[in-house]
Amino acid sequence: MFYLSPSLAAAGIIAAGLIARLILAASVGLGVDESYVAAVAHQFSLSYFDHPPLHFWIIWLTAFITGSEHPVILRLPFILLFAGTSWLMYKITSRLFGKWAGVYATLLLNVSAVFSLSTGSWLLPDGPLMFFMLAAVGVLTNMLFVPGNIPSLPGWLLAGIFTGLGMLSKYHAVFIALGTLAFLLTSRERRGLLLTPGPYLAAGISFLVFLPVLVWNHDNGWVSFVFQTGRGAASGFYPAKMLGNIAGQAIWLLPWIWLPLAGIFIAGLARGPVRKRDNIIQDRTWFLCCMAFGPIVLFTLATLWGSQGLFHWQAPGYLLLFPLLGREAAVRVESGARLVRWWLKGSVAAFIVIVLIVASHTATGWLRTVAPAWFAGGDPTVEALDWREVPDIVTKAGQMTGTEVSFIASGHWIDTGKLAYALAGKYPVLCLSKEPHHFAFMHGQSEFKGKNALLIGRKSTMGEAVKEYGPYFDAVIPLGEAQIHRYGRPEVDLVLFLGRNFHGDYPLPYGRQ
């Protein structure tokens, strides 16, 4: 009988996932955030308005080396990073709970929507964040839980570097440091490590790696921190909003994976820290719960007082619970639990079906024909269209005006991102808006004073924005409409205007004036 080793099984899962993500990357355009990130990454910066810089740097370097901004090329580093994240998941879980637990943790990670799809391939900070979070946790578990290993300064140094690189990806990585502190404080036998220089060396190194973010924010009024903390500002008491956020988390993770993850997390917290290290399983469970606690609990509770609460904010916490889910699956499978075997198979099958339906519709829009009533309120997959027709639209509009167009402007950061990515640097693109995001830092308006602009955007957003532009141009002249198509079907209605003689004084809320 053929025996498949755990390592080979994990490698097979990772390889299959990598191939599938490459196919998806070639089939589906960049989403809203991806287009924005790809456009903003045209300019290298120490940090950026929305997030720390690492994923922007990765995109900038990839485009610089390859000379291409094709979706597959830009997404490739993120796909490879998730393959590394999956391997780290296997190694960490194997170290803590056994090799088959590692296989199941890796499998379930790769059939969870938020991880396998968005984290696994999209141009988002979550890809490098998850990789470096697990890299840091891998070093910590090697120091703290491998018999005979003693925490060393090189180990703490490496953990600090990885944590710093995580923080250079997204602010969530600070929970690795806070989770480690919580674990050491609550672990009677390890509390003494806080009296050694190692943890403080790790914290200092993390700070140094994170320093570019602080330098950039210092020079720009701490705007990134103001923006992010403002998203969690209290505005009331909203229990229903928190329940809705929890439901969103379940949908993003997929409910049949979220429910056991949540149950394991609650049970691990309820059992608390161990008094003696001989309770090996709970000791390791408590460590992972300490790591997961901050992102899950803080960002869920934030919605109770009115935070926006995006559903993926808790994902870094759930990431650290997959080793526990893998262990539970391995124990049940070994005991002969047929229901768990069917659950594992069903999770894989359901994920494949969901991906095939959603990806094929995103690429072609076929469900609009089969079930048009489903999209009466709009089709969110339209946001994954690359506006490839924009260069031709701009050329024709320029010919129509008979004047030289020096720059493009739009009234919403999402439209600006789509335009800038499609134009690939052929024109400078400004976001003349009250929420310009990082576009406000890319160009000074004085550079374009006295020049003509082509004003483009979706009819739904640009129609309102252009009403404000009158005082900032000598004239704003309608040029007509254009459309972005998907498989021959018009999907996005654009409106175009000529802005004559820009005055260079549109009141941006931050950035270069």
Short mmCIF file of C-alpha atoms in Angstrom, two decimals:
data_model
loop_
_atom_site.label_atom_id
_atom_site.label_comp_id
_atom_site.label_asym_id
_atom_site.label_seq_id
_atom_site.Cartn_x
_atom_site.Cartn_y
_atom_site.Cartn_z
CA MET A 1 0.00 0.00 0.00
CA PHE A 2 1.31 3.42 -0.93
CA TYR A 3 2.10 5.58 2.10
CA LEU A 4 2.09 9.33 1.71
CA SER A 5 4.40 11.01 4.20
CA PRO A 6 3.10 14.09 6.04
CA SER A 7 5.80 16.30 4.51
CA LEU A 8 4.94 15.14 1.01
CA ALA A 9 1.22 15.64 1.67
CA ALA A 10 1.85 19.20 2.88
CA ALA A 11 4.08 19.93 -0.11
CA GLY A 12 1.37 18.62 -2.45
CA ILE A 13 -1.26 20.86 -0.85
CA ILE A 14 1.02 23.88 -1.15
CA ALA A 15 1.95 23.10 -4.76
CA ALA A 16 -1.69 22.62 -5.77
CA GLY A 17 -2.62 25.90 -4.12
CA LEU A 18 0.23 27.74 -5.81
CA ILE A 19 -0.79 26.48 -9.27
CA ALA A 20 -4.45 27.34 -8.66
CA ARG A 21 -3.55 30.87 -7.56
CA LEU A 22 -1.42 31.43 -10.64
CA ILE A 23 -4.39 30.44 -12.81
CA LEU A 24 -6.69 32.76 -10.87
CA ALA A 25 -4.16 35.59 -11.11
CA ALA A 26 -4.18 35.24 -14.88
CA SER A 27 -7.98 35.09 -15.06
CA VAL A 28 -9.15 37.90 -12.79
CA GLY A 29 -8.22 41.58 -12.85
CA LEU A 30 -7.01 43.66 -9.95
CA GLY A 31 -9.54 44.55 -7.28
CA VAL A 32 -10.17 48.02 -5.88
CA ASP A 33 -7.40 47.96 -3.30
CA GLU A 34 -5.01 46.17 -5.66
CA SER A 35 -5.39 48.77 -8.41
CA TYR A 36 -4.85 51.53 -5.87
CA VAL A 37 -1.77 49.85 -4.41
CA ALA A 38 -0.26 49.14 -7.83
CA ALA A 39 -0.80 52.77 -8.85
CA VAL A 40 0.59 54.25 -5.64
CA ALA A 41 3.61 51.92 -5.79
CA HIS A 42 4.77 53.77 -8.91
CA GLN A 43 6.55 56.11 -6.50
CA PHE A 44 8.92 54.73 -3.88
CA SER A 45 8.33 56.17 -0.42
CA LEU A 46 9.52 55.43 3.11
CA SER A 47 5.89 54.72 4.00
CA TYR A 48 2.39 55.36 2.71
CA PHE A 49 -0.89 56.90 3.81
CA ASP A 50 -2.91 53.72 4.27
CA HIS A 51 -0.35 51.17 5.42
CA PRO A 52 3.33 50.60 6.14
CA PRO A 53 5.42 50.22 3.00
CA LEU A 54 6.55 46.61 2.56
CA HIS A 55 3.90 45.43 0.09
CA PHE A 56 4.26 48.68 -1.87
CA TRP A 57 8.01 48.10 -2.00
CA ILE A 58 7.51 44.53 -3.22
CA ILE A 59 5.27 45.76 -6.06
CA TRP A 60 7.63 48.63 -6.94
CA LEU A 61 10.63 46.28 -7.05
CA THR A 62 8.77 43.64 -9.06
CA ALA A 63 7.69 46.18 -11.68
CA PHE A 64 11.20 47.68 -11.77
CA ILE A 65 12.91 44.31 -12.28
CA THR A 66 10.45 42.84 -14.78
CA GLY A 67 9.36 46.01 -16.56
CA SER A 68 5.80 44.71 -16.39
CA GLU A 69 2.66 45.47 -14.41
CA HIS A 70 0.67 42.48 -15.63
CA PRO A 71 -1.52 41.11 -12.81
CA VAL A 72 0.26 37.74 -12.78
CA ILE A 73 3.69 39.38 -12.54
CA LEU A 74 2.69 41.74 -9.73
CA ARG A 75 0.84 39.01 -7.83
CA LEU A 76 3.59 36.40 -8.16
CA PRO A 77 5.61 37.50 -5.08
CA PHE A 78 2.44 37.41 -2.98
CA ILE A 79 1.55 33.94 -4.26
CA LEU A 80 5.05 32.73 -3.39
CA LEU A 81 4.83 34.37 0.03
CA PHE A 82 1.64 32.44 0.78
CA ALA A 83 3.30 29.21 -0.27
CA GLY A 84 5.93 30.09 2.34
CA THR A 85 3.21 30.93 4.86
CA SER A 86 1.63 27.53 4.27
CA TRP A 87 4.95 25.76 4.77
CA LEU A 88 5.56 27.68 7.98
CA MET A 89 2.08 26.65 9.14
CA TYR A 90 2.99 23.02 8.51
CA LYS A 91 6.34 23.27 10.32
CA ILE A 92 4.98 25.18 13.34
CA THR A 93 1.99 22.88 13.80
CA SER A 94 4.18 19.79 13.34
CA ARG A 95 6.54 21.07 16.02
CA LEU A 96 3.73 21.74 18.48
CA PHE A 97 1.25 18.96 17.82
CA GLY A 98 2.62 16.43 15.34
CA LYS A 99 3.10 16.15 11.59
CA TRP A 100 -0.41 15.10 10.60
CA ALA A 101 -1.78 17.99 12.62
CA GLY A 102 0.51 20.13 10.47
CA VAL A 103 -0.95 18.64 7.29
CA TYR A 104 -4.53 19.32 8.35
CA ALA A 105 -3.70 22.85 9.49
CA THR A 106 -2.09 23.54 6.11
CA LEU A 107 -5.01 22.03 4.23
CA LEU A 108 -7.63 24.02 6.14
CA LEU A 109 -5.64 27.24 5.76
CA ASN A 110 -5.62 26.70 2.01
CA VAL A 111 -9.38 26.18 1.78
CA SER A 112 -10.31 29.21 3.90
CA ALA A 113 -11.43 32.06 1.65
CA VAL A 114 -9.81 35.03 3.38
CA PHE A 115 -6.42 33.31 3.54
CA SER A 116 -6.32 31.28 0.35
CA LEU A 117 -7.71 34.02 -1.89
CA SER A 118 -7.04 37.55 -0.62
CA THR A 119 -4.00 36.85 1.56
CA GLY A 120 -2.80 34.16 -0.82
CA SER A 121 -2.45 36.22 -3.98
CA TRP A 122 -3.85 39.74 -3.87
CA LEU A 123 -1.70 42.88 -3.77
CA LEU A 124 -2.39 43.56 -0.10
CA PRO A 125 -0.30 44.02 3.05
CA ASP A 126 -1.80 40.82 4.47
CA GLY A 127 0.45 38.54 2.40
CA PRO A 128 3.81 39.66 3.83
CA LEU A 129 2.15 40.29 7.21
CA MET A 130 1.02 36.67 7.59
CA PHE A 131 4.34 35.31 6.37
CA PHE A 132 6.45 37.31 8.80
CA MET A 133 4.02 36.77 11.68
CA LEU A 134 4.38 33.01 11.25
CA ALA A 135 8.13 33.36 10.77
CA ALA A 136 8.34 35.14 14.14
CA VAL A 137 6.06 32.57 15.79
CA GLY A 138 8.18 29.80 14.29
CA VAL A 139 11.30 31.18 15.97
CA LEU A 140 9.46 31.62 19.28
CA THR A 141 8.04 28.10 19.29
CA ASN A 142 11.47 26.71 18.51
CA MET A 143 12.93 28.55 21.52
CA LEU A 144 10.08 27.97 23.95
CA PHE A 145 8.72 24.51 23.17
CA VAL A 146 11.45 22.32 21.69
CA PRO A 147 12.93 20.17 24.49
CA GLY A 148 16.54 21.08 25.19
CA ASN A 149 16.37 24.44 23.44
CA ILE A 150 17.20 27.47 25.54
CA PRO A 151 16.07 30.94 24.39
CA SER A 152 19.16 32.66 23.03
CA LEU A 153 20.01 36.19 21.98
CA PRO A 154 20.32 35.19 18.29
CA GLY A 155 16.86 33.61 18.53
CA TRP A 156 15.34 36.72 20.08
CA LEU A 157 17.14 38.84 17.47
CA LEU A 158 15.61 36.81 14.65
CA ALA A 159 12.15 36.96 16.21
CA GLY A 160 12.52 40.73 16.48
CA ILE A 161 13.54 41.07 12.83
CA PHE A 162 10.56 39.02 11.66
CA THR A 163 8.17 40.93 13.91
CA GLY A 164 9.58 44.21 12.60
CA LEU A 165 9.11 43.07 9.01
CA GLY A 166 5.55 42.12 9.89
CA MET A 167 5.00 45.61 11.31
CA LEU A 168 6.56 47.01 8.14
CA SER A 169 3.72 45.22 6.33
CA LYS A 170 0.77 46.06 8.57
CA TYR A 171 0.35 47.40 12.09
CA HIS A 172 -1.30 44.13 13.21
CA ALA A 173 2.11 42.52 13.68
CA VAL A 174 2.54 44.40 16.96
CA PHE A 175 0.24 41.75 18.43
CA ILE A 176 3.08 39.24 18.10
CA ALA A 177 5.08 41.31 20.58
CA LEU A 178 2.05 41.89 22.82
CA GLY A 179 1.04 38.23 22.63
CA THR A 180 4.54 37.12 23.59
CA LEU A 181 4.52 39.51 26.53
CA ALA A 182 1.11 38.21 27.67
CA PHE A 183 2.28 34.60 27.43
CA LEU A 184 5.49 35.21 29.36
CA LEU A 185 3.65 37.17 32.07
CA THR A 186 1.08 34.41 32.55
CA SER A 187 3.52 31.49 32.32
CA ARG A 188 4.95 30.89 35.78
CA GLU A 189 7.91 28.87 34.51
CA ARG A 190 8.84 31.34 31.75
CA ARG A 191 8.21 34.62 33.51
CA GLY A 192 11.89 34.85 34.34
CA LEU A 193 12.68 35.39 30.66
CA LEU A 194 11.43 38.94 31.14
CA LEU A 195 14.45 39.50 33.38
CA THR A 196 16.81 38.58 30.54
CA PRO A 197 17.87 40.91 27.70
CA GLY A 198 16.41 38.72 24.92
CA PRO A 199 12.81 40.02 24.76
CA TYR A 200 14.02 43.62 24.93
CA LEU A 201 16.55 43.02 22.17
CA ALA A 202 13.70 41.67 20.04
CA ALA A 203 11.55 44.71 20.80
CA GLY A 204 14.42 47.08 19.97
CA ILE A 205 15.18 45.38 16.67
CA SER A 206 11.49 45.44 15.73
CA PHE A 207 11.44 49.17 16.42
CA LEU A 208 14.48 49.75 14.20
CA VAL A 209 12.96 47.77 11.32
CA PHE A 210 9.73 49.76 11.72
CA LEU A 211 11.57 53.09 11.80
CA PRO A 212 10.86 54.13 8.16
CA VAL A 213 7.14 54.26 9.02
CA LEU A 214 7.81 56.56 11.95
CA VAL A 215 10.12 58.83 9.94
CA TRP A 216 7.60 59.25 7.12
CA ASN A 217 4.72 59.86 9.52
CA HIS A 218 6.77 62.38 11.49
CA ASP A 219 7.33 64.32 8.28
CA ASN A 220 3.64 64.12 7.31
CA GLY A 221 1.76 64.97 10.48
CA TRP A 222 1.33 61.35 11.63
CA VAL A 223 -1.40 61.12 9.02
CA SER A 224 -1.35 57.32 8.71
CA PHE A 225 -1.87 56.84 12.43
CA VAL A 226 -4.61 59.48 12.47
CA PHE A 227 -6.35 57.72 9.58
CA GLN A 228 -6.14 54.22 11.07
CA THR A 229 -7.10 55.17 14.62
CA GLY A 230 -9.97 57.25 13.25
CA ARG A 231 -11.45 54.12 11.72
CA GLY A 232 -11.87 52.71 15.22
CA ALA A 233 -13.19 55.85 16.87
CA ALA A 234 -16.12 55.42 19.25
CA SER A 235 -19.45 56.84 18.12
CA GLY A 236 -22.04 54.96 20.18
CA PHE A 237 -23.11 51.48 21.26
CA TYR A 238 -23.99 49.06 18.45
CA PRO A 239 -24.46 45.39 19.50
CA ALA A 240 -26.13 44.57 16.18
CA LYS A 241 -23.16 46.00 14.29
CA MET A 242 -20.78 43.76 16.25
CA LEU A 243 -22.93 40.68 15.54
CA GLY A 244 -22.93 41.63 11.88
CA ASN A 245 -19.15 41.90 11.95
CA ILE A 246 -18.86 38.45 13.54
CA ALA A 247 -21.11 37.07 10.80
CA GLY A 248 -18.84 38.71 8.24
CA GLN A 249 -15.79 37.07 9.81
CA ALA A 250 -17.53 33.70 9.54
CA ILE A 251 -18.36 34.25 5.88
CA TRP A 252 -14.80 35.36 5.02
CA LEU A 253 -13.25 32.37 6.77
CA LEU A 254 -16.14 30.14 5.58
CA PRO A 255 -18.63 29.21 8.31
CA TRP A 256 -17.67 25.53 8.56
CA ILE A 257 -14.10 26.55 9.33
CA TRP A 258 -14.85 29.62 11.44
CA LEU A 259 -17.17 27.79 13.85
CA PRO A 260 -14.63 25.17 15.05
CA LEU A 261 -11.88 27.82 15.10
CA ALA A 262 -14.00 30.04 17.34
CA GLY A 263 -14.92 27.09 19.57
CA ILE A 264 -11.30 26.03 20.00
CA PHE A 265 -10.28 29.61 20.76
CA ILE A 266 -12.95 30.08 23.43
CA ALA A 267 -12.13 26.71 25.01
CA GLY A 268 -8.41 27.49 25.06
CA LEU A 269 -9.00 30.85 26.72
CA ALA A 270 -11.38 29.30 29.27
CA ARG A 271 -8.78 26.76 30.37
CA GLY A 272 -6.27 29.56 30.87
CA PRO A 273 -2.52 29.34 31.47
CA VAL A 274 -1.04 26.16 32.90
CA ARG A 275 0.45 26.04 36.38
CA LYS A 276 2.92 23.34 35.46
CA ARG A 277 4.67 22.83 32.16
CA ASP A 278 3.81 19.11 32.14
CA ASN A 279 0.41 20.02 30.67
CA ILE A 280 2.10 20.29 27.30
CA ILE A 281 -0.96 20.63 25.07
CA GLN A 282 -2.63 23.41 27.05
CA ASP A 283 0.71 25.21 27.47
CA ARG A 284 1.04 25.40 23.69
CA THR A 285 -2.65 26.12 23.24
CA TRP A 286 -2.39 29.05 25.65
CA PHE A 287 0.59 30.42 23.73
CA LEU A 288 -1.38 30.44 20.48
CA CYS A 289 -4.44 31.93 22.18
CA CYS A 290 -2.28 34.76 23.55
CA MET A 291 -1.07 35.45 20.02
CA ALA A 292 -4.58 35.34 18.55
CA PHE A 293 -6.36 37.28 21.29
CA GLY A 294 -5.47 40.86 20.30
CA PRO A 295 -6.54 40.92 16.64
CA ILE A 296 -9.70 38.88 17.17
CA VAL A 297 -11.02 40.42 20.38
CA LEU A 298 -9.90 44.04 19.95
CA PHE A 299 -11.12 44.48 16.37
CA THR A 300 -14.38 42.68 17.10
CA LEU A 301 -15.11 44.74 20.20
CA ALA A 302 -14.23 47.92 18.29
CA THR A 303 -17.34 47.43 16.16
CA LEU A 304 -19.45 47.50 19.32
CA TRP A 305 -18.75 51.23 19.70
CA GLY A 306 -19.10 52.08 16.03
CA SER A 307 -15.85 51.20 14.24
CA GLN A 308 -16.03 50.37 10.53
CA GLY A 309 -14.79 46.90 11.39
CA LEU A 310 -13.73 45.34 8.10
CA PHE A 311 -14.16 41.57 8.21
CA HIS A 312 -10.52 40.71 7.51
CA TRP A 313 -9.08 42.75 10.38
CA GLN A 314 -9.30 39.73 12.70
CA ALA A 315 -7.65 37.37 10.19
CA PRO A 316 -4.11 37.60 11.68
CA GLY A 317 -5.55 36.29 14.94
CA TYR A 318 -7.40 33.43 13.30
CA LEU A 319 -4.20 32.52 11.46
CA LEU A 320 -2.63 31.56 14.80
CA LEU A 321 -5.53 29.23 15.62
CA PHE A 322 -5.09 26.92 12.64
CA PRO A 323 -2.46 24.81 14.46
CA LEU A 324 -5.10 24.10 17.11
CA LEU A 325 -7.67 23.21 14.46
CA GLY A 326 -5.12 20.96 12.75
CA ARG A 327 -4.43 19.17 16.03
CA GLU A 328 -8.13 18.65 16.70
CA ALA A 329 -8.63 17.25 13.21
CA ALA A 330 -5.64 14.90 13.57
CA VAL A 331 -6.85 13.58 16.93
CA ARG A 332 -10.36 12.96 15.58
CA VAL A 333 -9.15 11.33 12.37
CA GLU A 334 -6.79 9.07 14.30
CA SER A 335 -9.66 8.02 16.57
CA GLY A 336 -11.69 7.01 13.52
CA ALA A 337 -14.18 9.88 13.49
CA ARG A 338 -15.81 9.55 10.05
CA LEU A 339 -17.66 12.84 10.44
CA VAL A 340 -14.36 14.74 10.62
CA ARG A 341 -13.09 12.98 7.51
CA TRP A 342 -16.23 14.03 5.67
CA TRP A 343 -15.87 17.55 7.05
CA LEU A 344 -12.33 17.77 5.67
CA LYS A 345 -13.38 16.44 2.27
CA GLY A 346 -16.46 18.66 2.22
CA SER A 347 -14.38 21.74 3.09
CA VAL A 348 -12.12 21.10 0.12
CA ALA A 349 -14.99 20.36 -2.26
CA ALA A 350 -17.05 23.37 -1.17
CA PHE A 351 -14.07 25.70 -1.51
CA ILE A 352 -13.32 24.49 -5.03
CA VAL A 353 -16.95 24.95 -6.10
CA ILE A 354 -17.12 28.45 -4.58
CA VAL A 355 -13.87 29.52 -6.25
CA LEU A 356 -14.90 28.16 -9.65
CA ILE A 357 -18.25 29.95 -9.56
CA VAL A 358 -16.98 33.27 -8.22
CA ALA A 359 -13.81 33.40 -10.33
CA SER A 360 -15.54 32.46 -13.59
CA HIS A 361 -18.27 35.03 -12.99
CA THR A 362 -15.71 37.69 -12.05
CA ALA A 363 -13.89 37.05 -15.31
CA THR A 364 -16.94 36.83 -17.59
CA GLY A 365 -20.08 38.03 -15.77
CA TRP A 366 -22.00 34.87 -16.79
CA LEU A 367 -24.20 34.84 -13.68
CA ARG A 368 -25.72 38.15 -14.77
CA THR A 369 -27.34 36.23 -17.63
CA VAL A 370 -28.33 33.17 -15.60
CA ALA A 371 -29.69 34.98 -12.54
CA PRO A 372 -30.02 38.74 -13.21
CA ALA A 373 -32.21 39.24 -10.13
CA TRP A 374 -29.22 38.43 -7.91
CA PHE A 375 -27.51 41.61 -9.14
CA ALA A 376 -30.42 44.03 -9.00
CA GLY A 377 -28.50 46.04 -6.41
CA GLY A 378 -25.20 45.90 -8.31
CA ASP A 379 -22.43 43.43 -9.03
CA PRO A 380 -19.42 43.68 -6.68
CA THR A 381 -17.24 41.62 -9.03
CA VAL A 382 -17.20 44.60 -11.43
CA GLU A 383 -14.62 46.10 -9.06
CA ALA A 384 -12.15 43.45 -10.25
CA LEU A 385 -12.24 44.75 -13.83
CA ASP A 386 -9.06 46.31 -15.12
CA TRP A 387 -9.99 49.46 -17.02
CA ARG A 388 -7.96 48.43 -20.06
CA GLU A 389 -9.97 50.64 -22.41
CA VAL A 390 -8.90 53.81 -20.58
CA PRO A 391 -5.74 54.54 -22.66
CA ASP A 392 -7.82 54.57 -25.86
CA ILE A 393 -10.53 56.63 -24.17
CA VAL A 394 -7.94 59.19 -23.07
CA THR A 395 -6.37 59.35 -26.53
CA LYS A 396 -9.73 59.91 -28.25
CA ALA A 397 -10.78 62.52 -25.68
CA GLY A 398 -7.51 64.39 -26.17
CA GLN A 399 -8.04 64.43 -29.94
CA MET A 400 -11.60 65.65 -29.42
CA THR A 401 -10.52 68.65 -27.36
CA GLY A 402 -7.84 69.79 -29.77
CA THR A 403 -5.73 70.92 -26.81
CA GLU A 404 -2.82 69.44 -24.95
CA VAL A 405 -3.89 67.42 -21.90
CA SER A 406 -1.13 67.44 -19.27
CA PHE A 407 -2.68 65.34 -16.52
CA ILE A 408 -5.66 63.21 -15.53
CA ALA A 409 -7.79 63.87 -12.46
CA SER A 410 -10.63 62.03 -10.77
CA GLY A 411 -12.90 62.64 -7.81
CA HIS A 412 -12.55 59.38 -5.89
CA TRP A 413 -9.48 57.42 -4.82
CA ILE A 414 -10.92 54.15 -6.14
CA ASP A 415 -11.47 55.57 -9.63
CA THR A 416 -8.08 57.27 -9.48
CA GLY A 417 -6.45 53.93 -8.71
CA LYS A 418 -8.19 52.23 -11.62
CA LEU A 419 -7.20 55.05 -13.98
CA ALA A 420 -3.58 55.26 -12.83
CA TYR A 421 -3.06 51.50 -13.06
CA ALA A 422 -4.59 51.36 -16.55
CA LEU A 423 -2.50 54.30 -17.78
CA ALA A 424 0.71 52.77 -16.38
CA GLY A 425 2.48 56.09 -15.86
CA LYS A 426 1.65 57.61 -19.27
CA TYR A 427 0.00 60.55 -17.52
CA PRO A 428 0.24 61.85 -13.97
CA VAL A 429 -3.08 61.12 -12.23
CA LEU A 430 -4.38 63.34 -9.42
CA CYS A 431 -7.18 62.64 -6.98
CA LEU A 432 -9.03 65.92 -6.42
CA SER A 433 -11.12 64.75 -3.51
CA LYS A 434 -11.68 65.18 0.21
CA GLU A 435 -10.32 61.64 0.63
CA PRO A 436 -7.39 61.38 -1.77
CA HIS A 437 -5.46 58.77 0.27
CA HIS A 438 -1.80 58.48 -0.81
CA PHE A 439 -2.44 60.20 -4.16
CA ALA A 440 -2.23 63.45 -2.19
CA PHE A 441 1.49 62.77 -1.60
CA MET A 442 2.49 61.81 -5.14
CA HIS A 443 2.29 65.14 -6.94
CA GLY A 444 2.27 68.78 -5.94
CA GLN A 445 -0.61 70.71 -7.52
CA SER A 446 1.72 73.58 -8.36
CA GLU A 447 3.36 71.32 -10.98
CA PHE A 448 0.15 71.49 -13.00
CA LYS A 449 -0.84 75.12 -12.51
CA GLY A 450 -1.99 76.63 -15.80
CA LYS A 451 -2.29 73.25 -17.50
CA ASN A 452 -5.30 71.39 -18.89
CA ALA A 453 -6.71 68.24 -17.31
CA LEU A 454 -8.88 65.41 -18.49
CA LEU A 455 -11.36 64.75 -15.67
CA ILE A 456 -12.59 61.14 -15.68
CA GLY A 457 -14.59 59.02 -13.29
CA ARG A 458 -17.64 56.87 -12.82
CA LYS A 459 -20.90 58.64 -13.51
CA SER A 460 -22.00 57.83 -9.95
CA THR A 461 -19.03 59.63 -8.36
CA MET A 462 -17.62 62.07 -10.90
CA GLY A 463 -20.93 63.77 -11.59
CA GLU A 464 -20.98 65.11 -8.04
CA ALA A 465 -17.25 65.74 -7.74
CA VAL A 466 -17.05 67.86 -10.87
CA LYS A 467 -19.61 70.30 -9.44
CA GLU A 468 -16.91 71.38 -6.97
CA TYR A 469 -14.22 71.89 -9.61
CA GLY A 470 -15.50 75.14 -11.11
CA PRO A 471 -13.45 77.51 -8.90
CA TYR A 472 -10.22 75.59 -9.60
CA PHE A 473 -10.29 75.73 -13.43
CA ASP A 474 -11.05 78.50 -15.88
CA ALA A 475 -13.70 76.21 -17.35
CA VAL A 476 -14.99 72.65 -16.95
CA ILE A 477 -16.37 71.39 -20.27
CA PRO A 478 -18.36 68.13 -20.66
CA LEU A 479 -16.87 65.75 -23.23
CA GLY A 480 -19.39 62.93 -23.09
CA GLU A 481 -19.39 59.39 -21.76
CA ALA A 482 -17.45 56.16 -22.22
CA GLN A 483 -17.81 52.61 -21.00
CA ILE A 484 -15.66 49.81 -19.62
CA HIS A 485 -16.72 46.38 -20.91
CA ARG A 486 -16.52 42.80 -19.64
CA TYR A 487 -16.84 40.18 -22.37
CA GLY A 488 -18.59 42.71 -24.58
CA ARG A 489 -21.06 43.80 -21.89
CA PRO A 490 -20.86 47.43 -20.71
CA GLU A 491 -20.19 47.35 -16.97
CA VAL A 492 -18.80 50.73 -15.89
CA ASP A 493 -20.15 54.07 -17.13
CA LEU A 494 -17.56 56.85 -17.22
CA VAL A 495 -18.04 60.57 -17.72
CA LEU A 496 -15.36 62.87 -19.12
CA PHE A 497 -14.70 66.59 -18.81
CA LEU A 498 -11.98 68.94 -19.95
CA GLY A 499 -10.63 71.15 -17.19
CA ARG A 500 -9.01 74.23 -18.73
CA ASN A 501 -6.17 76.08 -16.99
CA PHE A 502 -5.93 74.40 -13.59
CA HIS A 503 -5.34 76.96 -10.82
CA GLY A 504 -3.36 74.50 -8.67
CA ASP A 505 -5.22 75.31 -5.48
CA TYR A 506 -7.73 72.51 -4.87
CA PRO A 507 -8.02 72.19 -1.04
CA LEU A 508 -6.68 68.74 -0.23
CA PRO A 509 -7.00 67.72 3.45
CA TYR A 510 -3.35 66.55 3.60
CA GLY A 511 -0.38 65.84 1.38
CA ARG A 512 1.48 68.00 -1.12
CA GLN A 513 -0.35 71.18 -2.15
#
